[in-house]
mmCIF file of C-alpha atoms in Angstrom:
data_model
loop_
_atom_site.group_PDB
_atom_site.id
_atom_site.type_symbol
_atom_site.label_atom_id
_atom_site.label_comp_id
_atom_site.label_asym_id
_atom_site.label_seq_id
_atom_site.Cartn_x
_atom_site.Cartn_y
_atom_site.Cartn_z
ATOM 1 C CA UNK A 1 2.857 56.038 9.376
ATOM 2 C CA UNK A 2 5.727 55.382 6.997
ATOM 3 C CA UNK A 3 7.197 58.782 7.850
ATOM 4 C CA UNK A 4 7.240 57.904 11.550
ATOM 5 C CA UNK A 5 9.119 54.688 10.843
ATOM 6 C CA UNK A 6 11.781 56.522 8.836
ATOM 7 C CA UNK A 7 12.140 59.135 11.593
ATOM 8 C CA UNK A 8 12.837 56.378 14.100
ATOM 9 C CA UNK A 9 15.502 54.940 11.834
ATOM 10 C CA UNK A 10 17.331 58.169 11.068
ATOM 11 C CA UNK A 11 19.604 57.709 14.065
ATOM 12 C CA UNK A 12 20.484 54.156 13.072
ATOM 13 C CA UNK A 13 21.377 54.077 9.375
ATOM 14 C CA UNK A 14 23.288 50.820 9.872
ATOM 15 C CA UNK A 15 19.986 49.021 10.479
ATOM 16 C CA UNK A 16 18.466 50.519 7.344
ATOM 17 C CA UNK A 17 21.561 49.601 5.335
ATOM 18 C CA UNK A 18 21.572 46.043 6.692
ATOM 19 C CA UNK A 19 17.863 45.369 6.206
ATOM 20 C CA UNK A 20 17.670 47.216 2.883
ATOM 21 C CA UNK A 21 13.924 46.511 2.602
ATOM 22 C CA UNK A 22 11.848 47.347 5.689
ATOM 23 C CA UNK A 23 8.327 46.009 6.011
ATOM 24 C CA UNK A 24 5.596 47.295 8.271
ATOM 25 C CA UNK A 25 3.114 44.598 9.297
ATOM 26 C CA UNK A 26 -0.576 45.422 9.592
ATOM 27 C CA UNK A 27 -3.178 42.982 10.866
ATOM 28 C CA UNK A 28 -5.655 42.295 8.086
ATOM 29 C CA UNK A 29 -9.362 43.034 8.512
ATOM 30 C CA UNK A 30 -10.025 39.307 8.176
ATOM 31 C CA UNK A 31 -7.242 38.470 10.620
ATOM 32 C CA UNK A 32 -7.496 35.052 12.251
ATOM 33 C CA UNK A 33 -8.653 33.015 9.242
ATOM 34 C CA UNK A 34 -9.319 29.543 10.677
ATOM 35 C CA UNK A 35 -9.544 27.915 7.225
ATOM 36 C CA UNK A 36 -5.777 28.183 6.760
ATOM 37 C CA UNK A 37 -3.533 25.256 7.750
ATOM 38 C CA UNK A 38 0.274 25.193 7.654
ATOM 39 C CA UNK A 39 2.287 22.169 6.507
ATOM 40 C CA UNK A 40 6.046 21.959 6.967
ATOM 41 C CA UNK A 41 7.485 20.506 3.764
ATOM 42 C CA UNK A 42 10.496 18.236 4.091
ATOM 43 C CA UNK A 43 13.108 18.058 1.337
ATOM 44 C CA UNK A 44 11.310 15.298 -0.597
ATOM 45 C CA UNK A 45 7.972 17.110 -0.623
ATOM 46 C CA UNK A 46 9.566 20.432 -1.524
ATOM 47 C CA UNK A 47 11.396 18.850 -4.462
ATOM 48 C CA UNK A 48 8.192 17.111 -5.577
ATOM 49 C CA UNK A 49 6.295 20.408 -5.470
ATOM 50 C CA UNK A 50 8.988 22.228 -7.419
ATOM 51 C CA UNK A 51 9.369 19.457 -10.022
ATOM 52 C CA UNK A 52 5.797 18.173 -10.439
ATOM 53 C CA UNK A 53 3.979 21.325 -9.471
ATOM 54 C CA UNK A 54 1.487 19.641 -7.166
ATOM 55 C CA UNK A 55 0.922 17.729 -3.950
ATOM 56 C CA UNK A 56 -2.384 16.076 -3.111
ATOM 57 C CA UNK A 57 -4.172 15.706 0.225
ATOM 58 C CA UNK A 58 -6.217 12.511 0.488
ATOM 59 C CA UNK A 59 -8.612 11.205 3.112
ATOM 60 C CA UNK A 60 -12.304 10.972 3.975
ATOM 61 C CA UNK A 61 -13.897 12.868 6.852
ATOM 62 C CA UNK A 62 -13.373 9.932 9.227
ATOM 63 C CA UNK A 63 -9.709 9.398 8.269
ATOM 64 C CA UNK A 64 -6.438 11.085 9.157
ATOM 65 C CA UNK A 65 -5.342 12.909 6.025
ATOM 66 C CA UNK A 66 -2.170 12.069 4.138
ATOM 67 C CA UNK A 67 -0.258 14.160 1.617
ATOM 68 C CA UNK A 68 0.964 12.492 -1.564
ATOM 69 C CA UNK A 69 3.530 13.245 -4.219
ATOM 70 C CA UNK A 70 3.481 11.350 -7.498
ATOM 71 C CA UNK A 71 5.209 8.310 -5.994
ATOM 72 C CA UNK A 72 5.231 8.618 -2.185
ATOM 73 C CA UNK A 73 2.795 8.978 0.701
ATOM 74 C CA UNK A 74 3.357 11.046 3.856
ATOM 75 C CA UNK A 75 1.316 10.897 7.049
ATOM 76 C CA UNK A 76 0.500 14.203 8.756
ATOM 77 C CA UNK A 77 1.052 14.867 12.448
ATOM 78 C CA UNK A 78 -0.162 18.042 14.154
ATOM 79 C CA UNK A 79 2.585 19.881 16.055
ATOM 80 C CA UNK A 80 2.582 22.999 18.219
ATOM 81 C CA UNK A 81 5.186 25.699 18.730
ATOM 82 C CA UNK A 82 5.584 28.406 21.358
ATOM 83 C CA UNK A 83 6.637 30.852 18.650
ATOM 84 C CA UNK A 84 4.075 32.890 16.757
ATOM 85 C CA UNK A 85 3.933 31.956 13.072
ATOM 86 C CA UNK A 86 2.722 34.967 11.099
ATOM 87 C CA UNK A 87 1.267 34.331 7.660
ATOM 88 C CA UNK A 88 2.223 37.312 5.498
ATOM 89 C CA UNK A 89 1.501 37.131 1.747
ATOM 90 C CA UNK A 90 4.024 38.799 -0.591
ATOM 91 C CA UNK A 91 6.650 39.145 2.116
ATOM 92 C CA UNK A 92 9.696 40.638 0.413
ATOM 93 C CA UNK A 93 13.197 39.231 0.717
ATOM 94 C CA UNK A 94 14.744 41.638 -1.750
ATOM 95 C CA UNK A 95 18.072 43.362 -0.917
ATOM 96 C CA UNK A 96 18.327 45.445 -4.081
ATOM 97 C CA UNK A 97 17.219 48.802 -2.666
ATOM 98 C CA UNK A 98 16.279 50.387 0.631
ATOM 99 C CA UNK A 99 12.530 50.967 0.766
ATOM 100 C CA UNK A 100 9.657 50.775 3.185
ATOM 101 C CA UNK A 101 6.770 48.439 2.423
ATOM 102 C CA UNK A 102 3.488 47.632 4.142
ATOM 103 C CA UNK A 103 2.290 44.067 4.456
ATOM 104 C CA UNK A 104 -0.916 42.549 5.863
ATOM 105 C CA UNK A 105 -0.811 39.690 8.371
ATOM 106 C CA UNK A 106 -3.599 37.226 7.595
ATOM 107 C CA UNK A 107 -3.316 35.125 10.721
ATOM 108 C CA UNK A 108 -1.128 33.934 13.566
ATOM 109 C CA UNK A 109 -0.597 30.215 13.978
ATOM 110 C CA UNK A 110 0.848 28.109 16.776
ATOM 111 C CA UNK A 111 0.054 24.777 15.093
ATOM 112 C CA UNK A 112 1.367 23.207 11.911
ATOM 113 C CA UNK A 113 1.467 19.763 10.327
ATOM 114 C CA UNK A 114 4.627 17.712 10.051
ATOM 115 C CA UNK A 115 4.891 15.259 7.133
ATOM 116 C CA UNK A 116 6.446 11.841 7.702
ATOM 117 C CA UNK A 117 7.133 9.290 4.978
ATOM 118 C CA UNK A 118 4.781 6.317 5.350
ATOM 119 C CA UNK A 119 3.261 3.453 3.420
ATOM 120 C CA UNK A 120 0.240 4.103 1.268
ATOM 121 C CA UNK A 121 -3.008 2.881 2.828
ATOM 122 C CA UNK A 122 -4.011 0.430 0.127
ATOM 123 C CA UNK A 123 -6.254 -2.019 2.015
ATOM 124 C CA UNK A 124 -9.348 -0.079 1.008
ATOM 125 C CA UNK A 125 -8.473 -0.561 -2.675
ATOM 126 C CA UNK A 126 -8.675 -4.356 -2.514
ATOM 127 C CA UNK A 127 -11.889 -4.271 -0.479
ATOM 128 C CA UNK A 128 -13.600 -1.786 -2.801
ATOM 129 C CA UNK A 129 -12.661 -3.652 -5.972
ATOM 130 C CA UNK A 130 -13.772 -6.983 -4.469
ATOM 131 C CA UNK A 131 -17.329 -5.632 -4.124
ATOM 132 C CA UNK A 132 -17.660 -5.483 -7.904
ATOM 133 C CA UNK A 133 -15.543 -8.509 -8.837
ATOM 134 C CA UNK A 134 -16.015 -9.787 -12.383
ATOM 135 C CA UNK A 135 -17.915 -13.117 -12.457
ATOM 136 C CA UNK A 136 -18.555 -13.494 -16.163
ATOM 137 C CA UNK A 137 -20.533 -11.541 -18.752
ATOM 138 C CA UNK A 138 -23.791 -13.210 -17.721
ATOM 139 C CA UNK A 139 -23.498 -11.695 -14.212
ATOM 140 C CA UNK A 140 -22.756 -8.103 -15.239
ATOM 141 C CA UNK A 141 -26.434 -7.049 -15.119
ATOM 142 C CA UNK A 142 -26.668 -8.276 -11.524
ATOM 143 C CA UNK A 143 -24.010 -5.890 -10.210
ATOM 144 C CA UNK A 144 -25.264 -3.941 -7.203
ATOM 145 C CA UNK A 145 -21.989 -2.301 -6.158
ATOM 146 C CA UNK A 146 -20.735 0.992 -7.516
ATOM 147 C CA UNK A 147 -17.901 0.565 -9.995
ATOM 148 C CA UNK A 148 -14.640 2.442 -9.486
ATOM 149 C CA UNK A 149 -13.120 4.739 -12.085
ATOM 150 C CA UNK A 150 -9.508 5.897 -11.880
ATOM 151 C CA UNK A 151 -10.634 9.288 -10.561
ATOM 152 C CA UNK A 152 -12.779 7.554 -7.966
ATOM 153 C CA UNK A 153 -9.824 5.463 -6.829
ATOM 154 C CA UNK A 154 -7.394 8.354 -6.363
ATOM 155 C CA UNK A 155 -10.061 10.348 -4.519
ATOM 156 C CA UNK A 156 -10.680 7.630 -1.921
ATOM 157 C CA UNK A 157 -7.451 5.616 -1.576
ATOM 158 C CA UNK A 158 -4.797 7.217 0.628
ATOM 159 C CA UNK A 159 -1.708 6.526 -1.445
ATOM 160 C CA UNK A 160 0.327 8.042 -4.260
ATOM 161 C CA UNK A 161 -0.633 7.301 -7.856
ATOM 162 C CA UNK A 162 2.482 5.195 -8.379
ATOM 163 C CA UNK A 163 1.726 3.086 -5.297
ATOM 164 C CA UNK A 164 -1.889 2.647 -6.427
ATOM 165 C CA UNK A 165 -0.889 1.516 -9.934
ATOM 166 C CA UNK A 166 1.600 -0.970 -8.489
ATOM 167 C CA UNK A 167 -1.072 -2.420 -6.203
ATOM 168 C CA UNK A 168 -3.574 -2.659 -9.070
ATOM 169 C CA UNK A 169 -0.990 -4.649 -11.001
ATOM 170 C CA UNK A 170 -0.402 -6.971 -8.021
ATOM 171 C CA UNK A 171 -4.157 -7.585 -7.739
ATOM 172 C CA UNK A 172 -4.455 -8.415 -11.423
ATOM 173 C CA UNK A 173 -6.837 -5.476 -11.892
ATOM 174 C CA UNK A 174 -7.980 -4.505 -15.357
ATOM 175 C CA UNK A 175 -9.887 -1.611 -16.900
ATOM 176 C CA UNK A 176 -13.265 -2.406 -18.467
ATOM 177 C CA UNK A 177 -15.516 0.279 -19.943
ATOM 178 C CA UNK A 178 -13.666 2.982 -18.005
ATOM 179 C CA UNK A 179 -13.954 1.144 -14.662
ATOM 180 C CA UNK A 180 -11.289 -0.752 -12.731
ATOM 181 C CA UNK A 181 -12.191 -4.336 -11.889
ATOM 182 C CA UNK A 182 -10.691 -7.515 -10.461
ATOM 183 C CA UNK A 183 -11.787 -11.090 -10.985
ATOM 184 C CA UNK A 184 -14.160 -12.372 -8.323
ATOM 185 C CA UNK A 185 -12.220 -14.688 -5.990
ATOM 186 C CA UNK A 186 -14.318 -17.801 -6.668
ATOM 187 C CA UNK A 187 -14.507 -17.046 -10.389
ATOM 188 C CA UNK A 188 -10.722 -16.582 -10.549
ATOM 189 C CA UNK A 189 -10.211 -19.887 -8.728
ATOM 190 C CA UNK A 190 -12.322 -21.735 -11.300
ATOM 191 C CA UNK A 191 -10.621 -19.917 -14.205
ATOM 192 C CA UNK A 192 -7.104 -20.679 -12.948
ATOM 193 C CA UNK A 193 -8.020 -24.316 -12.301
ATOM 194 C CA UNK A 194 -9.108 -24.597 -15.937
ATOM 195 C CA UNK A 195 -5.756 -23.174 -17.043
ATOM 196 C CA UNK A 196 -3.805 -25.733 -14.998
ATOM 197 C CA UNK A 197 -6.074 -28.563 -16.160
ATOM 198 C CA UNK A 198 -5.329 -27.497 -19.739
ATOM 199 C CA UNK A 199 -1.600 -27.758 -19.082
ATOM 200 C CA UNK A 200 -2.065 -31.314 -17.853
ATOM 201 C CA UNK A 201 -4.332 -32.250 -20.749
ATOM 202 C CA UNK A 202 -2.000 -30.828 -23.423
ATOM 203 C CA UNK A 203 1.103 -31.986 -21.560
ATOM 204 C CA UNK A 204 2.518 -28.471 -21.706
ATOM 205 C CA UNK A 205 5.384 -27.564 -19.433
ATOM 206 C CA UNK A 206 4.436 -24.960 -16.828
ATOM 207 C CA UNK A 207 7.630 -23.177 -17.848
ATOM 208 C CA UNK A 208 6.448 -22.668 -21.421
ATOM 209 C CA UNK A 209 2.705 -21.967 -21.838
ATOM 210 C CA UNK A 210 1.584 -20.511 -25.211
ATOM 211 C CA UNK A 211 -0.674 -17.614 -24.251
ATOM 212 C CA UNK A 212 -2.614 -17.222 -27.517
ATOM 213 C CA UNK A 213 -3.322 -20.946 -27.891
ATOM 214 C CA UNK A 214 -4.387 -21.276 -24.256
ATOM 215 C CA UNK A 215 -6.810 -18.364 -24.670
ATOM 216 C CA UNK A 216 -8.216 -19.848 -27.888
ATOM 217 C CA UNK A 217 -8.795 -23.313 -26.433
ATOM 218 C CA UNK A 218 -10.489 -22.022 -23.282
ATOM 219 C CA UNK A 219 -12.535 -19.368 -25.093
ATOM 220 C CA UNK A 220 -15.723 -21.451 -24.926
ATOM 221 C CA UNK A 221 -15.416 -21.679 -21.146
ATOM 222 C CA UNK A 222 -14.195 -18.187 -20.255
ATOM 223 C CA UNK A 223 -13.313 -14.920 -22.018
ATOM 224 C CA UNK A 224 -9.803 -14.686 -23.471
ATOM 225 C CA UNK A 225 -8.899 -11.734 -21.258
ATOM 226 C CA UNK A 226 -9.705 -13.815 -18.155
ATOM 227 C CA UNK A 227 -7.297 -16.564 -19.247
ATOM 228 C CA UNK A 228 -4.628 -13.959 -19.997
ATOM 229 C CA UNK A 229 -5.092 -12.290 -16.594
ATOM 230 C CA UNK A 230 -4.680 -15.650 -14.833
ATOM 231 C CA UNK A 231 -1.536 -16.516 -16.754
ATOM 232 C CA UNK A 232 0.063 -13.107 -16.250
ATOM 233 C CA UNK A 233 -0.997 -12.936 -12.584
ATOM 234 C CA UNK A 234 0.634 -16.296 -11.811
ATOM 235 C CA UNK A 235 3.485 -16.118 -14.303
ATOM 236 C CA UNK A 236 5.722 -13.930 -16.444
ATOM 237 C CA UNK A 237 6.164 -13.470 -20.162
ATOM 238 C CA UNK A 238 9.262 -15.211 -21.508
ATOM 239 C CA UNK A 239 11.360 -13.532 -24.187
ATOM 240 C CA UNK A 240 14.101 -14.869 -26.402
ATOM 241 C CA UNK A 241 17.429 -13.751 -24.926
ATOM 242 C CA UNK A 242 18.910 -13.002 -28.358
ATOM 243 C CA UNK A 243 16.066 -11.259 -30.174
ATOM 244 C CA UNK A 244 14.035 -9.851 -27.281
ATOM 245 C CA UNK A 245 10.956 -11.467 -28.815
ATOM 246 C CA UNK A 246 8.695 -14.238 -27.606
ATOM 247 C CA UNK A 247 10.241 -17.656 -28.139
ATOM 248 C CA UNK A 248 6.890 -19.010 -29.323
ATOM 249 C CA UNK A 249 5.988 -18.097 -32.888
ATOM 250 C CA UNK A 250 2.722 -16.206 -33.174
ATOM 251 C CA UNK A 251 2.350 -15.154 -29.546
ATOM 252 C CA UNK A 252 3.700 -14.711 -26.058
ATOM 253 C CA UNK A 253 4.956 -17.582 -23.947
ATOM 254 C CA UNK A 254 4.227 -17.552 -20.216
ATOM 255 C CA UNK A 255 6.426 -19.154 -17.582
ATOM 256 C CA UNK A 256 4.283 -19.877 -14.560
ATOM 257 C CA UNK A 257 5.753 -19.055 -11.153
ATOM 258 C CA UNK A 258 6.181 -22.136 -8.999
ATOM 259 C CA UNK A 259 5.807 -20.054 -5.819
ATOM 260 C CA UNK A 260 2.652 -18.247 -7.008
ATOM 261 C CA UNK A 261 0.862 -21.350 -8.345
ATOM 262 C CA UNK A 262 1.870 -23.315 -5.254
ATOM 263 C CA UNK A 263 0.508 -20.544 -3.037
ATOM 264 C CA UNK A 264 -2.708 -20.392 -5.074
ATOM 265 C CA UNK A 265 -3.457 -24.098 -4.586
ATOM 266 C CA UNK A 266 -2.335 -24.112 -0.956
ATOM 267 C CA UNK A 267 -4.741 -21.301 -0.130
ATOM 268 C CA UNK A 268 -7.479 -22.956 -2.185
ATOM 269 C CA UNK A 269 -7.230 -26.188 -0.170
ATOM 270 C CA UNK A 270 -7.141 -24.392 3.191
ATOM 271 C CA UNK A 271 -9.983 -21.952 2.455
ATOM 272 C CA UNK A 272 -12.201 -24.753 1.085
ATOM 273 C CA UNK A 273 -11.951 -26.708 4.331
ATOM 274 C CA UNK A 274 -14.876 -26.252 6.718
ATOM 275 C CA UNK A 275 -12.641 -26.386 9.798
ATOM 276 C CA UNK A 276 -9.706 -24.671 8.095
ATOM 277 C CA UNK A 277 -7.279 -27.051 9.797
ATOM 278 C CA UNK A 278 -5.202 -30.022 8.640
ATOM 279 C CA UNK A 279 -2.453 -32.152 10.010
ATOM 280 C CA UNK A 280 0.767 -30.995 8.359
ATOM 281 C CA UNK A 281 1.445 -34.358 6.705
ATOM 282 C CA UNK A 282 -2.122 -34.644 5.344
ATOM 283 C CA UNK A 283 -2.039 -31.130 3.971
ATOM 284 C CA UNK A 284 1.380 -31.542 2.333
ATOM 285 C CA UNK A 285 0.195 -34.679 0.530
ATOM 286 C CA UNK A 286 -3.001 -33.027 -0.771
ATOM 287 C CA UNK A 287 -1.144 -29.874 -1.739
ATOM 288 C CA UNK A 288 1.596 -31.590 -3.736
ATOM 289 C CA UNK A 289 -0.956 -33.834 -5.450
ATOM 290 C CA UNK A 290 -2.786 -30.941 -7.172
ATOM 291 C CA UNK A 291 0.290 -29.109 -8.477
ATOM 292 C CA UNK A 292 1.363 -29.417 -12.142
ATOM 293 C CA UNK A 293 4.047 -32.001 -12.808
ATOM 294 C CA UNK A 294 7.489 -30.697 -11.958
ATOM 295 C CA UNK A 295 6.322 -28.167 -9.369
ATOM 296 C CA UNK A 296 7.177 -28.660 -5.713
ATOM 297 C CA UNK A 297 5.281 -27.226 -2.763
ATOM 298 C CA UNK A 298 7.163 -25.417 -0.006
ATOM 299 C CA UNK A 299 5.857 -23.999 3.267
ATOM 300 C CA UNK A 300 7.655 -20.747 2.475
ATOM 301 C CA UNK A 301 5.154 -20.271 -0.375
ATOM 302 C CA UNK A 302 2.387 -19.827 2.218
ATOM 303 C CA UNK A 303 4.053 -17.112 4.299
ATOM 304 C CA UNK A 304 1.400 -14.855 5.792
ATOM 305 C CA UNK A 305 -1.386 -17.377 5.097
ATOM 306 C CA UNK A 306 -0.866 -20.174 7.611
ATOM 307 C CA UNK A 307 -0.237 -20.797 11.288
ATOM 308 C CA UNK A 308 1.350 -24.053 12.435
ATOM 309 C CA UNK A 309 0.766 -25.171 16.025
ATOM 310 C CA UNK A 310 1.343 -28.678 17.418
ATOM 311 C CA UNK A 311 1.524 -30.328 13.977
ATOM 312 C CA UNK A 312 -1.724 -28.646 12.907
ATOM 313 C CA UNK A 313 -1.816 -26.151 10.057
ATOM 314 C CA UNK A 314 -4.531 -23.455 10.101
ATOM 315 C CA UNK A 315 -5.648 -20.925 7.515
ATOM 316 C CA UNK A 316 -4.786 -17.427 8.788
ATOM 317 C CA UNK A 317 -4.432 -14.840 6.004
ATOM 318 C CA UNK A 318 -2.852 -11.526 6.976
ATOM 319 C CA UNK A 319 -5.788 -9.739 5.318
ATOM 320 C CA UNK A 320 -8.091 -11.114 8.047
ATOM 321 C CA UNK A 321 -6.061 -9.474 10.838
ATOM 322 C CA UNK A 322 -6.440 -5.895 12.172
ATOM 323 C CA UNK A 323 -4.419 -3.131 10.499
ATOM 324 C CA UNK A 324 -3.676 -1.342 13.780
ATOM 325 C CA UNK A 325 -0.317 -2.681 15.163
ATOM 326 C CA UNK A 326 -1.383 -3.205 18.831
ATOM 327 C CA UNK A 327 -4.553 -4.984 17.699
ATOM 328 C CA UNK A 328 -2.605 -7.057 15.162
ATOM 329 C CA UNK A 329 -0.197 -8.364 17.800
ATOM 330 C CA UNK A 330 -3.038 -8.962 20.264
ATOM 331 C CA UNK A 331 -4.907 -11.023 17.654
ATOM 332 C CA UNK A 332 -1.810 -13.093 16.878
ATOM 333 C CA UNK A 333 -1.132 -13.901 20.516
ATOM 334 C CA UNK A 334 -4.781 -14.844 20.987
ATOM 335 C CA UNK A 335 -4.282 -17.423 18.226
ATOM 336 C CA UNK A 336 -1.001 -18.724 19.642
ATOM 337 C CA UNK A 337 0.837 -17.518 22.775
ATOM 338 C CA UNK A 338 4.373 -18.086 21.454
ATOM 339 C CA UNK A 339 5.837 -17.484 17.995
ATOM 340 C CA UNK A 340 9.311 -17.951 16.588
ATOM 341 C CA UNK A 341 10.874 -15.120 14.620
ATOM 342 C CA UNK A 342 10.324 -16.843 11.265
ATOM 343 C CA UNK A 343 6.692 -17.588 12.142
ATOM 344 C CA UNK A 344 5.624 -14.104 13.225
ATOM 345 C CA UNK A 345 7.511 -11.917 10.719
ATOM 346 C CA UNK A 346 5.226 -12.665 7.709
ATOM 347 C CA UNK A 347 2.231 -11.544 9.786
ATOM 348 C CA UNK A 348 3.681 -8.157 10.813
ATOM 349 C CA UNK A 349 6.028 -7.313 7.942
ATOM 350 C CA UNK A 350 3.415 -5.038 6.331
ATOM 351 C CA UNK A 351 3.206 -2.923 9.509
ATOM 352 C CA UNK A 352 6.779 -1.656 9.213
ATOM 353 C CA UNK A 353 6.752 1.766 7.566
ATOM 354 C CA UNK A 354 9.634 3.417 5.690
ATOM 355 C CA UNK A 355 12.705 3.615 7.896
ATOM 356 C CA UNK A 356 11.213 1.187 10.414
ATOM 357 C CA UNK A 357 12.293 -2.433 10.858
ATOM 358 C CA UNK A 358 10.252 -5.462 11.824
ATOM 359 C CA UNK A 359 12.643 -6.050 14.726
ATOM 360 C CA UNK A 360 11.744 -2.601 16.074
ATOM 361 C CA UNK A 361 8.070 -3.602 16.028
ATOM 362 C CA UNK A 362 8.840 -6.855 17.821
ATOM 363 C CA UNK A 363 10.816 -4.978 20.477
ATOM 364 C CA UNK A 364 7.918 -2.575 21.006
ATOM 365 C CA UNK A 365 5.019 -5.042 21.168
ATOM 366 C CA UNK A 366 6.603 -8.343 22.254
ATOM 367 C CA UNK A 367 8.878 -9.786 24.862
ATOM 368 C CA UNK A 368 11.309 -12.501 23.918
ATOM 369 C CA UNK A 369 12.449 -15.606 25.759
ATOM 370 C CA UNK A 370 14.098 -18.929 24.998
ATOM 371 C CA UNK A 371 12.085 -22.110 24.587
ATOM 372 C CA UNK A 372 14.290 -24.498 26.508
ATOM 373 C CA UNK A 373 12.743 -27.555 24.849
ATOM 374 C CA UNK A 374 13.963 -26.463 21.405
ATOM 375 C CA UNK A 375 16.561 -23.855 22.426
ATOM 376 C CA UNK A 376 14.759 -21.420 20.117
ATOM 377 C CA UNK A 377 14.035 -17.734 20.666
ATOM 378 C CA UNK A 378 10.275 -17.117 20.880
ATOM 379 C CA UNK A 379 8.061 -14.045 21.207
ATOM 380 C CA UNK A 380 4.983 -13.586 23.379
ATOM 381 C CA UNK A 381 2.760 -10.689 24.385
ATOM 382 C CA UNK A 382 4.077 -7.808 26.459
ATOM 383 C CA UNK A 383 0.547 -7.213 27.665
ATOM 384 C CA UNK A 384 0.809 -10.336 29.795
ATOM 385 C CA UNK A 385 3.437 -8.705 32.046
ATOM 386 C CA UNK A 386 1.958 -5.210 32.170
ATOM 387 C CA UNK A 387 -0.767 -6.054 34.681
#
């Protein structure tokens, strides 16, 4: 067959000279392999593959797969093309010498996957870890939920390793006996309350809490690592500006975050209420009363946790709302028909992916108008005018 190809080219040496290497394509015996999928790599993914040597596909059977580099997550969208995409292993691109080569075509494809930068899907991580929350050594034998190792996490959570580690840090997760855990919500509330009570008892400033001493004093009530997790979760280590060392001799000093501690107690009061509602003035009084001396409560500290309507404040954590954007907006407008920009943004901010703005989401799912009573721009549901 090769001889016939050369005979056909003898009258057109310019083509042979231009192509240099000519390749004859044969359809492989196993042509049409349906197990093969094509993914178009964008610049970021190609660089990640060349530098790190690997990309990872993540997703269960009932999920849309994502592809992850070491620090980013990309959603996959199936696309079609009218052109035939031939998969030919060892296809030569050499121009060194004129020669004829035979290559096998494994399959022809008209579909491929396009990768788009997106946020890691980390909601599952919090839910899975909460099932095995740490409630004290005495409760460890009662655990019924399967514990999560690092390998188990990266096999089930659709996000890059860097995004997962960042989220674990935000959740105050810790590794115990090879498994990743978080403090049980109620247990953490009790533990943190003990820490704040200790500050009041010892008359320590919330801006300068001695970590080692706090752990030692509370050791009879809770493990030292629990006290440390609480302090680091709601504060930051303070270092001497000149030496780079802790400014408390013999240990680290923690400066509690006013916003984080304020948020902690605000959520505690709201979630403990049977009705989950307070008048704004009543709530503000109760909230300020439980904070350490010198701290001030601020409604901004509760962004994404509360809804205010007609001087009533209600507990509405973002985590309780649907993840799907249309369902999220529908749920919000069921709670309250009109929202100002500042009110609604904390509840939809997490829906905006890379390169997408919250305002774009509002334009897509809401219609805006002016509340003439307050001369304020408000948003309500587009669905109301689609019927």
